[in-house]
CSV table of C-alpha atoms in Angstrom, one decimal:
chain,number,residue,atom,x,y,z
V,1,UNK,CA,10.4,6.2,-11.8
V,2,UNK,CA,12.1,6.7,-8.2
V,3,UNK,CA,12.1,4.8,-5.3
V,4,UNK,CA,12.4,5.6,-2.1
V,5,UNK,CA,15.1,3.9,0.2
V,6,UNK,CA,15.6,4.0,3.5
V,7,UNK,CA,19.1,3.8,4.5
V,8,UNK,CA,20.0,3.4,8.4
V,9,UNK,CA,23.2,4.6,8.6
V,10,UNK,CA,22.0,8.3,7.0
V,11,UNK,CA,18.8,9.9,8.9
V,12,UNK,CA,18.1,13.7,7.3
V,13,UNK,CA,18.1,16.4,9.9
V,14,UNK,CA,16.4,19.5,9.5
V,15,UNK,CA,19.4,21.5,10.7
V,16,UNK,CA,21.4,19.7,7.9
V,17,UNK,CA,19.7,20.4,5.2
V,18,UNK,CA,20.5,18.4,1.6
V,19,UNK,CA,18.4,17.8,-1.9
V,20,UNK,CA,17.8,14.3,-2.4
V,21,UNK,CA,16.5,14.8,-6.3
V,22,UNK,CA,18.1,12.8,-9.1
V,23,UNK,CA,18.5,17.0,-10.8
V,24,UNK,CA,22.0,17.2,-8.4
V,25,UNK,CA,23.6,19.5,-11.9
V,26,UNK,CA,20.5,21.8,-11.8
V,27,UNK,CA,21.3,25.9,-11.2
V,28,UNK,CA,19.6,27.5,-9.1
V,29,UNK,CA,17.3,30.2,-10.7
V,30,UNK,CA,14.8,32.1,-10.0
V,31,UNK,CA,12.2,34.2,-10.9
V,32,UNK,CA,9.3,37.2,-9.3
V,33,UNK,CA,5.8,38.0,-10.3
V,34,UNK,CA,5.0,40.9,-8.4
V,35,UNK,CA,1.4,42.2,-9.9
V,36,UNK,CA,-2.3,43.0,-9.6
V,37,UNK,CA,-5.5,44.3,-11.4
V,38,UNK,CA,-3.6,47.0,-12.8
V,39,UNK,CA,0.1,46.7,-12.4
V,40,UNK,CA,2.9,44.0,-13.6
V,41,UNK,CA,6.3,43.9,-12.5
V,42,UNK,CA,8.0,41.0,-13.4
V,43,UNK,CA,11.8,40.0,-13.0
V,44,UNK,CA,14.0,37.5,-14.4
V,45,UNK,CA,17.3,35.9,-12.8
V,46,UNK,CA,16.1,37.6,-9.6
V,47,UNK,CA,18.9,37.7,-6.6
V,48,UNK,CA,17.8,37.2,-2.6
V,49,UNK,CA,19.2,40.7,-2.3
V,50,UNK,CA,16.3,42.1,-4.4
V,51,UNK,CA,13.9,40.5,-2.0
V,52,UNK,CA,13.5,43.6,0.0
V,53,UNK,CA,13.0,46.6,-2.5
V,54,UNK,CA,11.1,44.1,-4.8
V,55,UNK,CA,8.6,42.6,-2.5
V,56,UNK,CA,5.1,44.4,-2.2
V,57,UNK,CA,2.9,43.3,0.6
V,58,UNK,CA,0.1,45.3,-1.8
V,59,UNK,CA,0.3,43.3,-4.2
V,60,UNK,CA,0.3,39.4,-5.4
V,61,UNK,CA,3.9,38.3,-5.1
V,62,UNK,CA,4.9,34.5,-7.2
V,63,UNK,CA,8.5,33.7,-6.9
V,64,UNK,CA,9.8,30.8,-8.9
V,65,UNK,CA,12.5,29.1,-7.6
V,66,UNK,CA,13.5,26.3,-10.4
V,67,UNK,CA,16.8,24.2,-9.0
V,68,UNK,CA,17.9,23.0,-5.2
V,69,UNK,CA,21.2,22.4,-5.0
V,70,UNK,CA,21.7,26.3,-4.0
V,71,UNK,CA,21.4,25.6,-0.5
V,72,UNK,CA,22.4,28.9,0.7
V,73,UNK,CA,20.5,30.8,-1.6
V,74,UNK,CA,17.4,28.5,0.2
V,75,UNK,CA,18.4,29.3,3.2
V,76,UNK,CA,18.3,32.8,2.8
V,77,UNK,CA,14.8,32.7,1.4
V,78,UNK,CA,13.5,31.3,4.3
V,79,UNK,CA,15.1,33.6,6.8
V,80,UNK,CA,13.9,36.2,5.0
V,81,UNK,CA,9.9,35.5,4.9
V,82,UNK,CA,10.4,33.1,8.5
V,83,UNK,CA,9.6,29.8,7.3
V,84,UNK,CA,10.8,26.8,9.5
V,85,UNK,CA,13.3,24.6,8.5
V,86,UNK,CA,11.2,21.8,9.3
V,87,UNK,CA,8.8,23.1,5.9
V,88,UNK,CA,12.5,24.1,4.1
V,89,UNK,CA,13.4,20.7,4.7
V,90,UNK,CA,10.1,19.2,3.2
V,91,UNK,CA,11.0,21.2,0.2
V,92,UNK,CA,14.2,19.3,0.0
V,93,UNK,CA,13.4,15.7,0.5
V,94,UNK,CA,12.0,14.6,-2.5
V,95,UNK,CA,11.2,11.2,-1.6
V,96,UNK,CA,8.0,12.6,0.9
V,97,UNK,CA,4.7,12.4,0.2
V,98,UNK,CA,2.0,14.7,-0.9
V,99,UNK,CA,1.0,17.1,2.1
V,100,UNK,CA,-0.5,20.0,3.1
V,101,UNK,CA,0.5,21.5,6.1
V,102,UNK,CA,-0.2,25.0,7.8
V,103,UNK,CA,2.2,26.3,10.5
V,104,UNK,CA,0.6,29.4,12.4
V,105,UNK,CA,0.3,31.9,8.7
V,106,UNK,CA,2.0,29.7,5.6
V,107,UNK,CA,0.1,27.2,3.8
V,108,UNK,CA,2.5,24.1,2.8
V,109,UNK,CA,1.5,21.6,-0.2
V,110,UNK,CA,4.4,19.6,-2.1
V,111,UNK,CA,2.9,17.5,-5.4
V,112,UNK,CA,4.5,15.0,-7.3
V,113,UNK,CA,4.4,16.3,-11.0
V,114,UNK,CA,4.5,13.3,-13.3
V,115,UNK,CA,4.9,13.5,-16.7
V,116,UNK,CA,5.9,9.9,-19.4
V,117,UNK,CA,9.3,9.5,-21.0
V,118,UNK,CA,9.5,9.3,-24.4
V,119,UNK,CA,11.3,6.2,-26.2
V,120,UNK,CA,10.8,4.5,-23.2
V,121,UNK,CA,8.1,3.1,-20.3
V,122,UNK,CA,9.1,4.7,-18.0
V,123,UNK,CA,7.9,8.1,-16.1
V,124,UNK,CA,9.6,11.1,-15.1
V,125,UNK,CA,9.1,12.7,-12.0
V,126,UNK,CA,9.3,16.0,-9.8
V,127,UNK,CA,8.4,17.1,-6.7
V,128,UNK,CA,7.2,21.0,-6.8
V,129,UNK,CA,6.7,22.8,-3.6
V,130,UNK,CA,4.3,25.5,-2.1
V,131,UNK,CA,4.9,27.9,0.4
V,132,UNK,CA,2.0,30.9,0.6
V,133,UNK,CA,2.9,33.8,3.3
V,134,UNK,CA,0.7,37.1,3.7
V,135,UNK,CA,-0.1,36.7,-0.1
V,136,UNK,CA,3.6,35.6,-1.1
V,137,UNK,CA,3.2,32.1,-3.5
V,138,UNK,CA,7.3,31.1,-3.3
V,139,UNK,CA,7.2,27.8,-5.5
V,140,UNK,CA,10.7,24.9,-5.5
V,141,UNK,CA,10.8,23.6,-8.4
V,142,UNK,CA,13.7,20.5,-9.3
V,143,UNK,CA,14.5,22.0,-12.5
V,144,UNK,CA,13.2,24.1,-15.1
V,145,UNK,CA,9.8,23.1,-17.0
V,146,UNK,CA,7.1,24.6,-19.1
V,147,UNK,CA,4.6,23.4,-16.7
V,148,UNK,CA,3.6,27.2,-15.4
V,149,UNK,CA,4.7,29.0,-19.1
V,150,UNK,CA,0.7,28.9,-20.1
V,151,UNK,CA,0.3,31.2,-16.6
V,152,UNK,CA,2.6,33.0,-16.8
V,153,UNK,CA,1.1,34.3,-19.9
V,154,UNK,CA,-2.1,34.8,-18.7
V,155,UNK,CA,-0.5,37.4,-15.9
V,156,UNK,CA,1.4,38.5,-18.6
V,157,UNK,CA,-1.7,39.2,-20.8
V,158,UNK,CA,-4.4,40.5,-17.9
V,159,UNK,CA,-6.5,37.3,-18.6
V,160,UNK,CA,-9.2,36.2,-17.2
V,161,UNK,CA,-9.1,36.8,-13.6
V,162,UNK,CA,-6.1,35.8,-12.6
V,163,UNK,CA,-4.9,39.3,-11.7
V,164,UNK,CA,-7.6,39.9,-9.7
V,165,UNK,CA,-7.4,37.0,-7.5
V,166,UNK,CA,-4.7,36.5,-4.5
V,167,UNK,CA,-2.5,34.3,-4.2
V,168,UNK,CA,-4.4,31.2,-3.3
V,169,UNK,CA,-6.2,31.2,-6.6
V,170,UNK,CA,-2.5,31.5,-8.0
V,171,UNK,CA,-1.8,28.2,-6.4
V,172,UNK,CA,-5.2,26.9,-7.4
V,173,UNK,CA,-3.9,27.7,-11.2
V,174,UNK,CA,-0.9,25.7,-10.8
V,175,UNK,CA,-2.2,22.6,-8.8
V,176,UNK,CA,-4.8,22.4,-12.3
V,177,UNK,CA,-0.9,22.6,-14.4
V,178,UNK,CA,0.6,20.2,-12.1
V,179,UNK,CA,-2.7,17.6,-12.8
V,180,UNK,CA,-2.8,18.5,-16.1
V,181,UNK,CA,0.7,16.1,-16.2
V,182,UNK,CA,-1.4,13.3,-14.6
V,183,UNK,CA,-3.9,13.2,-17.8
V,184,UNK,CA,-0.9,13.6,-20.2
V,185,UNK,CA,0.8,10.5,-18.4
V,186,UNK,CA,-2.6,8.1,-18.1
V,187,UNK,CA,-3.4,9.2,-21.8
V,188,UNK,CA,0.6,8.1,-23.0
V,189,UNK,CA,0.3,4.9,-20.5
V,190,UNK,CA,-3.4,3.6,-22.7
V,191,UNK,CA,-2.0,4.4,-26.2
V,192,UNK,CA,1.3,2.1,-24.3
V,193,UNK,CA,-1.8,-0.2,-23.0
V,194,UNK,CA,-3.4,0.0,-26.6
V,195,UNK,CA,-0.2,-1.9,-28.5
V,196,UNK,CA,0.6,-4.5,-25.6
V,197,UNK,CA,-3.0,-5.7,-26.3
V,198,UNK,CA,-2.6,-5.5,-29.8
V,199,UNK,CA,0.7,-7.3,-29.6
V,200,UNK,CA,-0.4,-10.0,-27.4
V,201,UNK,CA,-2.9,-11.2,-30.3
V,202,UNK,CA,0.0,-11.4,-32.6
V,203,UNK,CA,3.1,-12.8,-31.0
V,204,UNK,CA,3.9,-14.9,-27.7
V,205,UNK,CA,7.2,-13.0,-26.8
V,206,UNK,CA,7.9,-12.8,-23.0
V,207,UNK,CA,8.9,-9.8,-23.3
V,208,UNK,CA,5.4,-8.5,-23.8
V,209,UNK,CA,5.0,-9.4,-20.2
V,210,UNK,CA,7.8,-8.0,-18.8
V,211,UNK,CA,6.2,-4.8,-20.6
V,212,UNK,CA,2.6,-5.6,-18.8
V,213,UNK,CA,3.8,-5.7,-15.3
V,214,UNK,CA,6.0,-2.3,-16.3
V,215,UNK,CA,3.0,-0.7,-16.8
V,216,UNK,CA,1.1,-2.2,-13.9
V,217,UNK,CA,3.7,-0.7,-11.7
V,218,UNK,CA,3.6,2.4,-13.2
V,219,UNK,CA,-0.4,2.7,-12.8
V,220,UNK,CA,0.7,1.7,-9.4
V,221,UNK,CA,3.0,4.6,-8.7
V,222,UNK,CA,0.8,7.2,-10.3
V,223,UNK,CA,-2.0,5.5,-7.4
V,224,UNK,CA,0.0,6.0,-4.6
V,225,UNK,CA,0.5,10.1,-5.9
V,226,UNK,CA,-2.4,10.6,-6.6
V,227,UNK,CA,-4.5,9.8,-3.4
V,228,UNK,CA,-2.3,12.0,-0.5
V,229,UNK,CA,-3.0,14.6,-3.5
V,230,UNK,CA,-6.6,13.3,-3.2
V,231,UNK,CA,-6.8,13.4,0.7
V,232,UNK,CA,-5.3,17.4,0.9
V,233,UNK,CA,-7.7,18.6,-1.5
V,234,UNK,CA,-10.6,17.1,0.7
V,235,UNK,CA,-9.2,18.6,3.5
V,236,UNK,CA,-9.3,21.8,2.0
V,237,UNK,CA,-12.3,21.2,0.4
V,238,UNK,CA,-14.4,20.2,3.9
V,239,UNK,CA,-13.1,23.1,6.1
V,240,UNK,CA,-14.3,26.4,5.3
V,241,UNK,CA,-13.8,28.1,9.2
V,242,UNK,CA,-10.9,30.6,9.5
V,243,UNK,CA,-9.0,28.6,12.2
V,244,UNK,CA,-7.9,26.5,9.1
V,245,UNK,CA,-6.0,27.4,6.0
V,246,UNK,CA,-6.6,30.7,6.6
V,247,UNK,CA,-4.7,31.9,3.9
V,248,UNK,CA,-7.1,30.7,1.3
V,249,UNK,CA,-10.5,32.6,0.6
V,250,UNK,CA,-13.5,31.3,1.4
V,251,UNK,CA,-15.0,32.2,-2.4
V,252,UNK,CA,-11.9,30.0,-3.6
V,253,UNK,CA,-12.6,26.8,-1.8
V,254,UNK,CA,-14.5,25.9,-4.2
V,255,UNK,CA,-11.8,25.5,-7.3
V,256,UNK,CA,-10.0,23.8,-5.0
V,257,UNK,CA,-13.3,21.5,-4.5
V,258,UNK,CA,-12.6,21.0,-8.4
V,259,UNK,CA,-9.0,20.2,-7.9
V,260,UNK,CA,-10.5,17.3,-5.3
V,261,UNK,CA,-13.1,16.2,-8.4
V,262,UNK,CA,-10.3,15.8,-10.7
V,263,UNK,CA,-8.2,13.6,-8.3
V,264,UNK,CA,-11.0,11.0,-8.6
V,265,UNK,CA,-11.7,10.6,-11.8
V,266,UNK,CA,-8.3,10.4,-12.5
V,267,UNK,CA,-7.9,7.6,-9.5
V,268,UNK,CA,-11.0,5.7,-11.2
V,269,UNK,CA,-9.3,6.2,-15.1
V,270,UNK,CA,-6.1,4.2,-13.1
V,271,UNK,CA,-8.5,1.7,-12.1
V,272,UNK,CA,-10.6,0.7,-15.0
V,273,UNK,CA,-6.2,1.2,-17.3
V,274,UNK,CA,-5.6,-1.3,-14.4
V,275,UNK,CA,-8.5,-3.7,-15.1
V,276,UNK,CA,-7.4,-3.3,-18.8
V,277,UNK,CA,-4.1,-4.1,-18.1
V,278,UNK,CA,-5.2,-7.5,-16.5
V,279,UNK,CA,-7.8,-8.1,-19.6
V,280,UNK,CA,-4.0,-7.8,-21.1
V,281,UNK,CA,-1.9,-10.0,-19.2
V,282,UNK,CA,-4.6,-13.2,-19.2
V,283,UNK,CA,-5.3,-13.2,-22.6
V,284,UNK,CA,-1.9,-13.0,-23.1
V,285,UNK,CA,-1.6,-16.3,-20.6
V,286,UNK,CA,-4.4,-17.5,-22.8
V,287,UNK,CA,-2.7,-16.8,-25.5
V,288,UNK,CA,0.5,-19.2,-24.5
V,289,UNK,CA,-1.7,-21.6,-23.1
V,290,UNK,CA,-3.6,-21.9,-25.9
V,291,UNK,CA,-0.7,-22.7,-27.9
V,292,UNK,CA,1.0,-25.2,-25.8
V,293,UNK,CA,-2.7,-27.0,-25.7
V,294,UNK,CA,-2.6,-27.2,-30.0
V,295,UNK,CA,1.5,-28.4,-29.4
V,296,UNK,CA,0.5,-30.9,-26.9
V,297,UNK,CA,-2.1,-32.1,-29.5
V,298,UNK,CA,-0.6,-32.5,-32.0
V,299,UNK,CA,2.1,-34.4,-30.1
V,300,UNK,CA,-0.4,-36.7,-29.0
V,301,UNK,CA,-1.7,-37.1,-33.0
V,302,UNK,CA,1.3,-38.0,-34.1
V,303,UNK,CA,2.0,-40.4,-30.9
V,304,UNK,CA,-1.1,-41.9,-31.6
V,305,UNK,CA,-0.3,-42.6,-34.5
V,306,UNK,CA,3.0,-44.3,-34.1
V,307,UNK,CA,1.4,-46.3,-31.4
V,308,UNK,CA,0.1,-49.3,-34.1
V,309,UNK,CA,2.9,-49.1,-35.6
V,310,UNK,CA,5.6,-49.3,-33.0
V,311,UNK,CA,3.3,-52.2,-32.0
V,312,UNK,CA,4.0,-54.1,-35.5
V,313,UNK,CA,7.0,-52.9,-35.6
V,314,UNK,CA,7.5,-54.6,-32.0
V,315,UNK,CA,6.0,-58.3,-33.3
V,316,UNK,CA,7.9,-58.2,-36.5
V,317,UNK,CA,11.3,-57.2,-34.6
V,318,UNK,CA,11.3,-60.2,-32.5
V,319,UNK,CA,13.5,-63.3,-33.6
V,320,UNK,CA,11.4,-65.9,-32.9
V,321,UNK,CA,12.0,-68.5,-35.8
V,322,UNK,CA,9.4,-70.0,-36.4
V,323,UNK,CA,7.0,-67.1,-37.4
V,324,UNK,CA,5.2,-68.0,-40.3
V,325,UNK,CA,4.9,-64.1,-41.9
V,326,UNK,CA,8.7,-64.4,-42.1
V,327,UNK,CA,8.4,-66.6,-45.2
V,328,UNK,CA,6.1,-64.7,-47.4
V,329,UNK,CA,7.8,-63.3,-50.5
V,330,UNK,CA,5.6,-60.1,-50.4
V,331,UNK,CA,5.1,-60.1,-46.2
V,332,UNK,CA,7.4,-56.2,-46.5
V,333,UNK,CA,5.2,-54.9,-48.7
V,334,UNK,CA,2.2,-55.8,-47.2
V,335,UNK,CA,3.1,-55.1,-43.9
V,336,UNK,CA,4.2,-51.5,-45.6
V,337,UNK,CA,1.1,-51.0,-46.8
V,338,UNK,CA,-0.7,-52.5,-44.0
V,339,UNK,CA,0.3,-50.2,-41.6
V,340,UNK,CA,0.4,-46.6,-44.9
V,341,UNK,CA,-4.1,-48.1,-44.3
V,342,UNK,CA,-3.7,-47.8,-40.8
V,343,UNK,CA,-2.2,-44.0,-40.9
V,344,UNK,CA,-4.8,-43.1,-43.2
V,345,UNK,CA,-8.1,-45.0,-41.0
V,346,UNK,CA,-6.4,-43.0,-38.1
V,347,UNK,CA,-6.1,-39.2,-39.9
V,348,UNK,CA,-9.5,-39.9,-41.1
V,349,UNK,CA,-10.5,-41.0,-38.1
V,350,UNK,CA,-9.3,-37.7,-36.1
V,351,UNK,CA,-10.5,-35.3,-39.2
V,352,UNK,CA,-13.8,-36.5,-38.6
V,353,UNK,CA,-13.9,-36.1,-34.8
V,354,UNK,CA,-12.3,-32.8,-35.3
V,355,UNK,CA,-9.6,-33.0,-33.5
V,356,UNK,CA,-6.9,-31.1,-36.1
């Protein structure tokens, strides 16, 4: 999971574009879908020089870009679609929080896609950005992934209403697919929490507490990712006048309201899971305390048993010449017997009081 670090000696300038993510070695690739209700054209390994002849403003156009390392390519796309450098800088700066912004006739939306990492307690993070302008949706992914495979198949198979709707409905489907990753991540975290809760009942290994704190950090990161998404979706859901978000058709606002409802459900689930983590943490400390109390009780009982024995040994360890018991022929065995009786009597008493 990546953390935002501020460096005083380095400022991000929009005229000096640079990709700030971790996928530095991913080659940039493009894929274009041009479709309407009756026709579909799909272009793999698409190149910028083919934009002029391939884009059809009478249809819905989806340009998907994998890999953000080729700055010249991204600049060429921005120049062709007349996209401001400030928006392109937001695409490349992966440390920015989720936001929605409309500039003139361009709608910009970026979102964090989170997925669990196999064989690890970490969460994989990828920023995905969207631009809609003139019926054209451009999606920017840091690396190739299968988040949108089912959406591509729906376009190819003409399934549902996707080919009837415009780019704003496609944006809804893409955001919905990314939000499904949140559910997958939370479900994975819940499975690991259940495992930790079971471990706390069997072991007092400190590594369990470290894992609990790690998952607490994961849930806090999930919250920080979903809260701005919730706010952005609320903005779309709430404002339906012609002057705001005019690239979204009025009848499609209800779809974004569904996404907003999903974001609320996700936050509620995270709060519930964080409560489970808190319970696991409290149980761990309670188990540790109980174990320590058991140890202290055992040591206390042992100490209590040896106090009278030590007293007797101390008395008969004094070097007075005329101690009467020193002359007894069986004095040693008598004292040993008395000490054994004292131990047995104390053990019987402790057992009756249920102290062990």
